[in-house]
Amino acid sequence: MSYRLFVHPFSSYSWKAMIAFHEKELPYELAHVEEAGVMDALRAHWPIGKFPLLEDDGAPVIEATTIIEYIDLRHYERAPLIPANAIDALDARFMDRVFDNHVMTPVQAIVGEYLIDAQNPDQSRIGRSKAALDTIYDWLDVRLAGRTWACSSGFSLADCAAAPALFYADWVHPIPERLADLRAYRARLNARPSVAKCIDEARPYRHYFPLGAPDRD
């Protein structure tokens, strides 16, 4: 067993996979995609060139959710991230998709507009994405009431997805003060050691954020 994880420390989906490795305290070689030759090695496995990608003794595992499922199968005894109970596992997988599809996707759409034209981003597209975030913020605040983590079974795949999604979502469209449960959940995530490590390792790259990184977190 020899794990090599192709990532960028500022990438949300890289965080998602890295958080799982940190939770399980699994050693891995970090293949930073900005380093010479790393993207060529990644594309040899996955011509699309998206990361994270896990290489296990030369064999690729592609996409963050699949990587987490893979290492959870291989190392279930270390901080399980998919609940053993089938109903709880379904809930964790559902919430994983919620955070990827309904939080991270509109965040990336907003960031993408600034990458296209930082001086004149398409405000209509940004407005639609912010409206989508408002809708999911309200839903999440209700969902999280009385919970410590996204699912009642404990810290899981869903929280690995939630941490980077909510971290960056609050940068592009701040979570309203009235949504106290959602804001408290984001704060708990940021304070968790596996997440805090990702936040700290990404600090040198904050100048990459096209909207301008806020002076917090």
CSV table of C-alpha atoms in Angstrom, one decimal:
chain,number,residue,atom,x,y,z
A,1,MET,CA,0.0,0.0,0.0
A,2,SER,CA,1.5,3.3,-1.1
A,3,TYR,CA,-0.9,6.3,-1.5
A,4,ARG,CA,-0.1,9.3,-3.7
A,5,LEU,CA,-2.8,12.0,-3.7
A,6,PHE,CA,-2.8,14.5,-6.5
A,7,VAL,CA,-4.2,17.8,-5.2
A,8,HIS,CA,-3.9,21.5,-4.9
A,9,PRO,CA,-4.0,22.8,-1.3
A,10,PHE,CA,-6.4,25.6,-2.2
A,11,SER,CA,-8.9,23.3,-4.1
A,12,SER,CA,-12.2,22.6,-2.4
A,13,TYR,CA,-12.4,19.0,-3.7
A,14,SER,CA,-8.8,18.4,-2.8
A,15,TRP,CA,-9.7,19.4,0.8
A,16,LYS,CA,-12.6,17.0,0.7
A,17,ALA,CA,-10.3,14.0,0.1
A,18,MET,CA,-7.5,15.3,2.3
A,19,ILE,CA,-9.9,15.7,5.3
A,20,ALA,CA,-10.7,12.0,5.0
A,21,PHE,CA,-7.0,11.1,5.1
A,22,HIS,CA,-6.5,13.3,8.1
A,23,GLU,CA,-9.4,11.8,9.9
A,24,LYS,CA,-8.1,8.4,9.4
A,25,GLU,CA,-4.5,9.5,10.1
A,26,LEU,CA,-3.4,7.7,6.9
A,27,PRO,CA,0.1,8.6,5.5
A,28,TYR,CA,0.2,9.7,1.8
A,29,GLU,CA,2.5,11.4,-0.6
A,30,LEU,CA,1.1,14.8,-1.6
A,31,ALA,CA,1.5,15.3,-5.3
A,32,HIS,CA,1.0,19.1,-5.7
A,33,VAL,CA,-0.4,19.8,-9.2
A,34,GLU,CA,1.7,23.0,-9.5
A,35,GLU,CA,4.9,21.0,-9.3
A,36,ALA,CA,6.8,20.1,-12.5
A,37,GLY,CA,5.5,16.9,-14.1
A,38,VAL,CA,2.7,16.3,-11.7
A,39,MET,CA,-0.2,17.2,-14.0
A,40,ASP,CA,1.4,15.1,-16.7
A,41,ALA,CA,1.4,12.1,-14.3
A,42,LEU,CA,-2.2,12.9,-13.4
A,43,ARG,CA,-3.4,13.1,-17.0
A,44,ALA,CA,-1.7,9.7,-17.7
A,45,HIS,CA,-4.4,8.3,-15.4
A,46,TRP,CA,-7.2,10.8,-16.1
A,47,PRO,CA,-6.9,12.8,-19.4
A,48,ILE,CA,-9.6,15.2,-18.1
A,49,GLY,CA,-7.0,16.5,-15.7
A,50,LYS,CA,-9.3,17.0,-12.7
A,51,PHE,CA,-8.2,16.5,-9.2
A,52,PRO,CA,-8.1,15.1,-6.6
A,53,LEU,CA,-6.9,11.7,-7.9
A,54,LEU,CA,-5.6,9.0,-5.7
A,55,GLU,CA,-2.9,6.6,-6.9
A,56,ASP,CA,-2.7,3.4,-4.9
A,57,ASP,CA,0.4,1.4,-5.9
A,58,GLY,CA,0.0,2.8,-9.4
A,59,ALA,CA,-3.7,2.2,-9.8
A,60,PRO,CA,-5.9,5.4,-10.0
A,61,VAL,CA,-9.0,6.2,-7.9
A,62,ILE,CA,-10.8,9.2,-9.4
A,63,GLU,CA,-13.1,11.8,-7.8
A,64,ALA,CA,-13.2,12.9,-4.2
A,65,THR,CA,-16.3,11.0,-3.1
A,66,THR,CA,-15.0,7.8,-4.7
A,67,ILE,CA,-11.6,8.3,-3.0
A,68,ILE,CA,-13.3,8.6,0.4
A,69,GLU,CA,-15.4,5.5,-0.2
A,70,TYR,CA,-12.3,3.7,-1.3
A,71,ILE,CA,-10.1,4.4,1.7
A,72,ASP,CA,-13.1,3.8,4.0
A,73,LEU,CA,-13.4,0.3,2.6
A,74,ARG,CA,-9.7,-0.3,2.9
A,75,HIS,CA,-9.4,1.2,6.4
A,76,TYR,CA,-12.8,1.1,8.0
A,77,GLU,CA,-11.5,0.6,11.5
A,78,ARG,CA,-9.9,4.0,11.4
A,79,ALA,CA,-12.6,6.7,11.9
A,80,PRO,CA,-15.3,5.2,9.7
A,81,LEU,CA,-16.8,7.8,7.3
A,82,ILE,CA,-19.6,5.7,5.8
A,83,PRO,CA,-22.0,4.5,8.6
A,84,ALA,CA,-22.3,0.7,8.9
A,85,ASN,CA,-26.1,1.0,9.1
A,86,ALA,CA,-27.5,1.1,5.5
A,87,ILE,CA,-30.1,3.8,6.2
A,88,ASP,CA,-27.5,6.0,7.9
A,89,ALA,CA,-25.1,5.3,5.0
A,90,LEU,CA,-27.8,6.5,2.6
A,91,ASP,CA,-28.2,9.7,4.6
A,92,ALA,CA,-24.5,10.4,4.6
A,93,ARG,CA,-24.3,9.8,0.8
A,94,PHE,CA,-27.4,12.1,0.3
A,95,MET,CA,-25.9,14.9,2.3
A,96,ASP,CA,-22.6,14.5,0.4
A,97,ARG,CA,-24.5,15.2,-2.8
A,98,VAL,CA,-26.3,18.1,-1.2
A,99,PHE,CA,-23.0,19.9,-0.3
A,100,ASP,CA,-21.4,19.1,-3.7
A,101,ASN,CA,-24.3,19.9,-5.9
A,102,HIS,CA,-26.2,22.6,-4.1
A,103,VAL,CA,-23.5,24.4,-2.2
A,104,MET,CA,-20.2,23.9,-4.1
A,105,THR,CA,-21.7,24.1,-7.6
A,106,PRO,CA,-23.2,27.6,-7.2
A,107,VAL,CA,-20.0,28.7,-5.4
A,108,GLN,CA,-17.9,27.6,-8.3
A,109,ALA,CA,-20.3,29.3,-10.7
A,110,ILE,CA,-19.8,32.6,-8.9
A,111,VAL,CA,-16.0,32.2,-8.8
A,112,GLY,CA,-16.0,31.2,-12.4
A,113,GLU,CA,-17.6,34.5,-13.4
A,114,TYR,CA,-14.8,36.4,-11.8
A,115,LEU,CA,-12.2,34.1,-13.5
A,116,ILE,CA,-13.8,34.9,-16.8
A,117,ASP,CA,-13.9,38.7,-16.3
A,118,ALA,CA,-12.9,40.0,-12.8
A,119,GLN,CA,-13.8,43.6,-13.8
A,120,ASN,CA,-17.1,42.8,-15.3
A,121,PRO,CA,-18.6,39.5,-14.1
A,122,ASP,CA,-22.0,38.5,-15.3
A,123,GLN,CA,-24.2,39.8,-12.5
A,124,SER,CA,-27.3,37.9,-13.7
A,125,ARG,CA,-25.5,34.6,-13.4
A,126,ILE,CA,-24.1,35.6,-10.1
A,127,GLY,CA,-27.5,36.6,-8.8
A,128,ARG,CA,-29.0,33.2,-9.8
A,129,SER,CA,-26.2,31.4,-8.0
A,130,LYS,CA,-26.6,33.5,-4.9
A,131,ALA,CA,-30.3,32.8,-4.9
A,132,ALA,CA,-29.6,29.1,-5.1
A,133,LEU,CA,-27.3,29.5,-2.1
A,134,ASP,CA,-29.9,31.3,-0.1
A,135,THR,CA,-32.3,28.5,-0.7
A,136,ILE,CA,-29.9,25.8,0.4
A,137,TYR,CA,-28.7,27.9,3.4
A,138,ASP,CA,-32.3,28.0,4.7
A,139,TRP,CA,-32.8,24.3,4.2
A,140,LEU,CA,-29.5,23.4,5.9
A,141,ASP,CA,-30.2,25.6,8.9
A,142,VAL,CA,-33.4,23.6,9.5
A,143,ARG,CA,-31.6,20.3,8.8
A,144,LEU,CA,-28.8,21.0,11.2
A,145,ALA,CA,-30.9,22.1,14.2
A,146,GLY,CA,-30.0,20.0,17.1
A,147,ARG,CA,-27.2,18.2,15.3
A,148,THR,CA,-23.4,18.4,15.8
A,149,TRP,CA,-22.6,17.0,12.3
A,150,ALA,CA,-24.5,16.7,9.1
A,151,CYS,CA,-25.8,13.3,9.9
A,152,SER,CA,-27.0,11.8,13.2
A,153,SER,CA,-24.5,8.9,12.9
A,154,GLY,CA,-21.5,11.3,13.5
A,155,PHE,CA,-18.7,12.8,11.4
A,156,SER,CA,-18.9,11.3,8.0
A,157,LEU,CA,-18.4,11.6,4.3
A,158,ALA,CA,-21.0,14.3,4.4
A,159,ASP,CA,-18.9,16.5,6.6
A,160,CYS,CA,-15.9,16.0,4.5
A,161,ALA,CA,-17.9,17.5,1.6
A,162,ALA,CA,-19.5,20.2,3.8
A,163,ALA,CA,-16.3,21.7,5.2
A,164,PRO,CA,-14.8,23.1,2.0
A,165,ALA,CA,-18.2,23.8,0.5
A,166,LEU,CA,-19.3,26.0,3.4
A,167,PHE,CA,-15.9,27.5,3.9
A,168,TYR,CA,-15.8,29.0,0.4
A,169,ALA,CA,-19.6,29.6,0.2
A,170,ASP,CA,-19.4,32.0,3.1
A,171,TRP,CA,-16.6,33.9,1.3
A,172,VAL,CA,-18.7,34.4,-1.9
A,173,HIS,CA,-22.1,34.9,-0.3
A,174,PRO,CA,-22.0,35.2,3.5
A,175,ILE,CA,-24.3,33.0,5.6
A,176,PRO,CA,-26.8,35.4,7.2
A,177,GLU,CA,-26.6,36.0,11.0
A,178,ARG,CA,-30.2,34.7,11.4
A,179,LEU,CA,-29.1,31.2,10.3
A,180,ALA,CA,-27.4,30.4,13.6
A,181,ASP,CA,-27.4,26.6,13.3
A,182,LEU,CA,-25.7,26.7,9.9
A,183,ARG,CA,-23.1,29.3,11.0
A,184,ALA,CA,-22.3,27.3,14.2
A,185,TYR,CA,-21.9,24.1,12.1
A,186,ARG,CA,-19.4,25.9,9.8
A,187,ALA,CA,-17.5,27.1,12.8
A,188,ARG,CA,-17.4,23.5,14.2
A,189,LEU,CA,-16.1,22.2,10.9
A,190,ASN,CA,-13.4,24.9,10.7
A,191,ALA,CA,-12.2,24.1,14.2
A,192,ARG,CA,-12.0,20.3,13.6
A,193,PRO,CA,-8.3,19.4,13.3
A,194,SER,CA,-8.6,17.6,10.0
A,195,VAL,CA,-10.2,20.7,8.5
A,196,ALA,CA,-8.1,23.2,10.3
A,197,LYS,CA,-5.0,21.5,8.8
A,198,CYS,CA,-6.4,22.1,5.3
A,199,ILE,CA,-7.2,25.7,6.0
A,200,ASP,CA,-3.7,26.4,7.3
A,201,GLU,CA,-2.0,24.6,4.4
A,202,ALA,CA,-4.1,26.7,2.0
A,203,ARG,CA,-3.2,30.1,3.5
A,204,PRO,CA,-0.2,30.8,1.1
A,205,TYR,CA,-2.6,30.5,-1.9
A,206,ARG,CA,-5.3,32.9,-0.7
A,207,HIS,CA,-4.2,35.5,-3.3
A,208,TYR,CA,-5.6,33.1,-5.9
A,209,PHE,CA,-9.1,33.8,-4.9
A,210,PRO,CA,-10.5,36.0,-7.6
A,211,LEU,CA,-13.1,37.8,-5.5
A,212,GLY,CA,-10.4,38.7,-2.9
A,213,ALA,CA,-10.1,36.5,0.2
A,214,PRO,CA,-11.7,38.0,3.3
A,215,ASP,CA,-9.5,38.8,6.3
A,216,ARG,CA,-10.9,36.0,8.4
A,217,ASP,CA,-11.0,32.2,8.8
